[in-house]
């Protein structure tokens, strides 16, 4: 499940690239609407109407899930725009940075403590980000914004303590009506093309099917990931997490023809070294931990 989720996320740029004819705002609105239909529909079918009331009754859940839903929608929107604007390599950088940003958030917000090796890895990654900042050709704001928004999303979801799929369902419901309103306004004011009407052409059945399927491709990896983390060691999840940005980078360079100069490679290598140091230290700590009696 974990590998499947990360592979799907890793090759997702190719999927959104197929939808270049659709404006990025329309893609994200369709993504919200169809993922809500899938996730909320499944929850209502499995648990009845009571699941929503029970979830919102959890302390702080209502406003925190509204905030996390806003962050993940912003993250999705920036990601899709960046992919279709030819910045797949920079989006992969954002998701390479994200795990180490989570470490920093853990220290600053959750009062977690890092060992010496872990601090070294954070320092190396910081050097990589600074190198890219001054040698990338432009400030890597897409990567840093993606990392910060997803890091903030993960922190809120950790603090609120809501079951993963139910939390996704509530977030989706918060976003559903605004997203649907934007889509309907676009359709009736010439900015949409999901259906043909009043003489305006549509994007076609193929594009419409890809937009609907995009909702499933949004929800299924999140559900698979949530299920996997309960079944395997979290240290293993941390290692598998780098499948996605690695595949994104390969898609951008090898399949979509994006530039990957020596200057960019140096920054990426520093971040990869930091990830290797941090992951290796985590594995050693896990192996040294005594087994329960």
XYZ file of C-alpha atoms in Angstrom:
293
model
C 0.000 0.000 0.000
C 2.765 2.451 0.934
C 4.813 1.745 -2.191
C 1.710 2.014 -4.359
C 0.784 5.383 -2.832
C 4.262 6.845 -3.294
C 4.585 5.538 -6.855
C 1.227 7.106 -7.758
C 2.307 10.434 -6.270
C 5.638 10.142 -8.079
C 4.172 9.717 -11.572
C 1.275 12.132 -11.006
C 3.015 14.946 -12.962
C 2.527 12.904 -16.141
C -1.185 12.638 -15.402
C -1.678 16.367 -14.803
C 0.428 17.077 -17.887
C -2.282 15.338 -19.939
C -4.669 18.063 -18.724
C -2.637 21.056 -19.892
C -5.600 22.225 -21.982
C -7.569 22.803 -18.753
C -6.791 25.916 -16.638
C -5.058 25.017 -13.368
C -7.866 26.494 -11.240
C -10.414 24.311 -13.028
C -8.274 21.203 -12.459
C -7.985 21.805 -8.709
C -11.733 22.489 -8.391
C -12.548 19.257 -10.235
C -10.023 17.439 -8.062
C -11.798 18.660 -4.910
C -15.314 17.914 -6.152
C -14.687 14.379 -7.401
C -12.492 13.349 -4.461
C -15.242 14.592 -2.112
C -17.838 12.502 -3.937
C -15.628 9.429 -3.565
C -14.407 9.858 0.038
C -17.537 11.318 1.625
C -19.738 8.896 -0.306
C -17.726 5.946 0.991
C -17.868 7.237 4.587
C -21.642 7.804 4.436
C -22.089 4.317 2.975
C -19.897 2.625 5.589
C -20.766 4.613 8.741
C -23.973 6.454 7.948
C -24.546 10.142 8.694
C -23.197 9.748 12.220
C -19.533 9.759 11.151
C -19.590 13.481 10.389
C -21.157 14.443 13.717
C -18.791 12.160 15.640
C -15.733 13.559 13.864
C -16.678 17.204 14.392
C -17.364 16.468 18.066
C -13.636 15.836 18.600
C -12.148 18.893 20.376
C -10.744 21.504 17.956
C -11.540 19.263 14.967
C -13.969 21.632 13.225
C -11.704 24.661 12.814
C -8.438 22.729 12.522
C -9.747 20.560 9.675
C -11.017 23.703 7.951
C -7.486 25.110 8.168
C -5.814 21.873 7.049
C -8.272 21.591 4.154
C -7.358 25.098 3.029
C -3.637 24.287 3.201
C -3.910 21.045 1.220
C -6.117 22.717 -1.428
C -3.523 25.490 -1.794
C -0.762 22.856 -2.005
C -2.626 20.928 -4.706
C -3.343 24.086 -6.679
C 0.256 25.317 -6.648
C 1.517 21.828 -7.510
C -0.761 21.430 -10.536
C 0.013 24.931 -11.792
C 3.761 24.296 -11.396
C 3.609 20.967 -13.257
C 1.749 22.425 -16.208
C 3.992 25.505 -16.216
C 7.115 23.346 -16.623
C 8.427 23.305 -13.037
C 8.268 19.569 -12.229
C 11.908 19.476 -11.066
C 11.253 22.289 -8.594
C 8.121 20.560 -7.269
C 10.204 17.445 -6.603
C 12.655 19.605 -4.647
C 9.771 20.765 -2.463
C 8.862 17.208 -1.537
C 12.509 16.326 -0.881
C 12.694 19.261 1.542
C 9.368 18.459 3.216
C 10.499 15.531 5.440
C 13.330 17.592 6.912
C 10.998 20.550 7.391
C 8.767 18.187 9.363
C 11.743 17.511 11.622
C 12.188 21.237 12.242
C 8.467 21.673 12.965
C 8.671 18.783 15.399
C 11.441 20.566 17.299
C 9.914 24.050 17.256
C 6.237 23.202 17.763
C 6.070 19.743 19.338
C 9.196 20.170 21.498
C 10.795 17.035 20.081
C 14.531 16.600 20.578
C 17.095 15.785 17.882
C 20.362 13.926 18.215
C 23.673 15.266 16.951
C 23.507 13.284 13.684
C 19.985 14.509 13.024
C 21.049 18.135 13.496
C 23.927 17.521 11.068
C 21.471 16.247 8.443
C 19.244 19.320 8.913
C 22.320 21.547 8.522
C 23.385 19.820 5.296
C 19.875 20.144 3.887
C 19.826 23.831 4.800
C 23.075 24.287 2.868
C 21.456 22.563 -0.118
C 18.413 24.843 0.001
C 20.615 27.951 0.343
C 22.772 26.798 -2.584
C 19.698 26.342 -4.757
C 18.331 29.682 -3.595
C 21.409 31.561 -4.804
C 22.362 29.363 -7.794
C 19.043 28.041 -9.125
C 18.672 30.950 -11.515
C 15.695 32.180 -9.527
C 14.483 31.896 -5.948
C 12.939 28.385 -5.573
C 9.714 29.748 -4.121
C 7.598 26.945 -5.576
C 9.625 24.260 -3.776
C 9.712 26.126 -0.467
C 5.993 27.006 -0.595
C 5.029 23.409 -1.397
C 7.205 22.131 1.456
C 5.823 24.668 3.956
C 2.166 24.178 3.025
C 2.380 20.372 3.151
C 4.446 20.532 6.341
C 1.811 22.742 7.956
C -0.909 20.367 6.769
C 0.835 17.369 8.311
C 1.421 19.210 11.586
C -2.252 20.168 11.919
C -3.381 16.625 11.132
C -1.013 15.305 13.799
C -2.288 17.793 16.387
C -5.995 17.291 15.719
C -5.916 13.497 16.192
C -8.741 12.610 13.766
C -8.752 9.236 11.930
C -7.093 9.804 8.528
C -9.961 8.970 6.161
C -12.553 10.766 8.272
C -10.314 13.815 8.438
C -9.949 13.785 4.650
C -13.730 13.480 4.365
C -14.355 16.540 6.550
C -11.691 18.580 4.744
C -13.257 17.644 1.419
C -16.754 18.630 2.560
C -15.509 22.044 3.691
C -14.054 22.643 0.224
C -16.851 21.025 -1.796
C -19.389 23.849 -2.085
C -16.851 26.620 -2.888
C -15.216 24.351 -5.486
C -18.573 23.435 -7.024
C -19.574 27.106 -7.132
C -16.342 28.030 -8.960
C -16.909 25.235 -11.490
C -20.522 26.227 -12.146
C -19.592 29.893 -12.500
C -16.864 28.960 -14.957
C -19.191 26.767 -17.006
C -21.803 29.502 -17.344
C -19.329 32.323 -17.991
C -17.166 30.725 -20.660
C -14.221 29.785 -18.426
C -15.084 26.081 -18.244
C -15.328 23.337 -20.819
C -16.501 20.273 -18.928
C -19.749 20.223 -20.920
C -20.758 21.963 -24.167
C -23.600 24.485 -23.935
C -24.832 27.698 -25.577
C -22.591 27.102 -28.563
C -19.416 26.853 -26.451
C -17.311 23.779 -27.099
C -16.184 21.292 -24.470
C -12.750 19.866 -23.743
C -13.992 16.452 -24.848
C -14.967 13.193 -23.195
C -11.361 12.122 -22.771
C -10.457 15.216 -20.750
C -13.719 14.995 -18.773
C -12.917 11.375 -17.848
C -9.394 12.362 -16.759
C -10.813 15.111 -14.532
C -13.240 12.723 -12.840
C -10.570 10.043 -12.434
C -8.315 12.716 -10.935
C -10.605 12.710 -7.885
C -9.934 9.017 -7.337
C -6.200 9.516 -7.880
C -6.342 12.215 -5.204
C -8.127 10.114 -2.600
C -6.785 6.596 -3.124
C -3.078 7.280 -2.386
C -4.051 9.222 0.751
C -6.242 6.344 1.939
C -3.589 3.756 1.069
C -0.931 5.760 2.881
C -3.129 6.135 5.967
C -3.722 2.376 6.028
C -0.047 1.523 5.465
C 1.319 3.644 8.308
C -0.694 1.560 10.773
C 0.837 -1.688 9.528
C 4.567 -1.043 8.996
C 7.296 0.723 11.038
C 7.281 4.484 10.613
C 11.026 4.444 9.939
C 10.282 2.334 6.864
C 7.577 4.786 5.811
C 10.169 7.557 6.074
C 12.492 5.762 3.664
C 9.721 4.905 1.211
C 8.588 8.541 1.237
C 11.460 9.516 -1.072
C 10.104 7.325 -3.880
C 7.658 10.076 -4.866
C 9.990 13.076 -5.331
C 12.614 10.845 -6.973
C 10.082 9.727 -9.575
C 8.873 13.315 -9.989
C 12.430 14.430 -10.692
C 12.953 11.632 -13.225
C 9.649 12.460 -14.938
C 10.602 16.127 -15.197
C 14.098 15.550 -16.563
C 13.752 12.388 -18.660
C 10.178 12.574 -19.945
C 9.187 16.251 -19.874
C 12.591 17.599 -20.909
C 13.190 20.040 -18.049
C 16.665 21.452 -17.432
C 18.852 19.875 -14.724
C 22.110 21.802 -14.762
C 25.220 21.168 -12.664
C 24.254 24.014 -10.312
C 20.889 22.382 -9.630
C 22.479 18.958 -9.267
C 24.822 20.201 -6.508
C 21.893 21.458 -4.434
C 19.939 18.238 -4.922
C 22.975 16.128 -3.986
C 23.378 18.039 -0.708
C 19.716 17.388 0.121
C 20.043 13.700 -0.814
C 23.092 13.393 1.471
C 21.092 14.981 4.295
C 18.230 12.548 3.723
C 20.624 9.577 3.674
C 22.263 10.704 6.942
C 18.890 11.222 8.635
C 17.378 7.954 7.353
C 20.499 5.961 8.262
C 20.488 7.358 11.783
C 16.799 6.493 12.116
C 17.387 2.886 11.032
C 20.269 2.498 13.492
C 18.107 3.850 16.320
C 15.313 1.434 15.413
C 17.664 -1.578 15.398
C 19.205 -0.629 18.736
C 15.817 -0.250 20.402
C 15.221 -3.212 22.768
C 12.419 -5.569 21.848
C 9.375 -5.546 24.180
C 9.440 -8.280 26.806
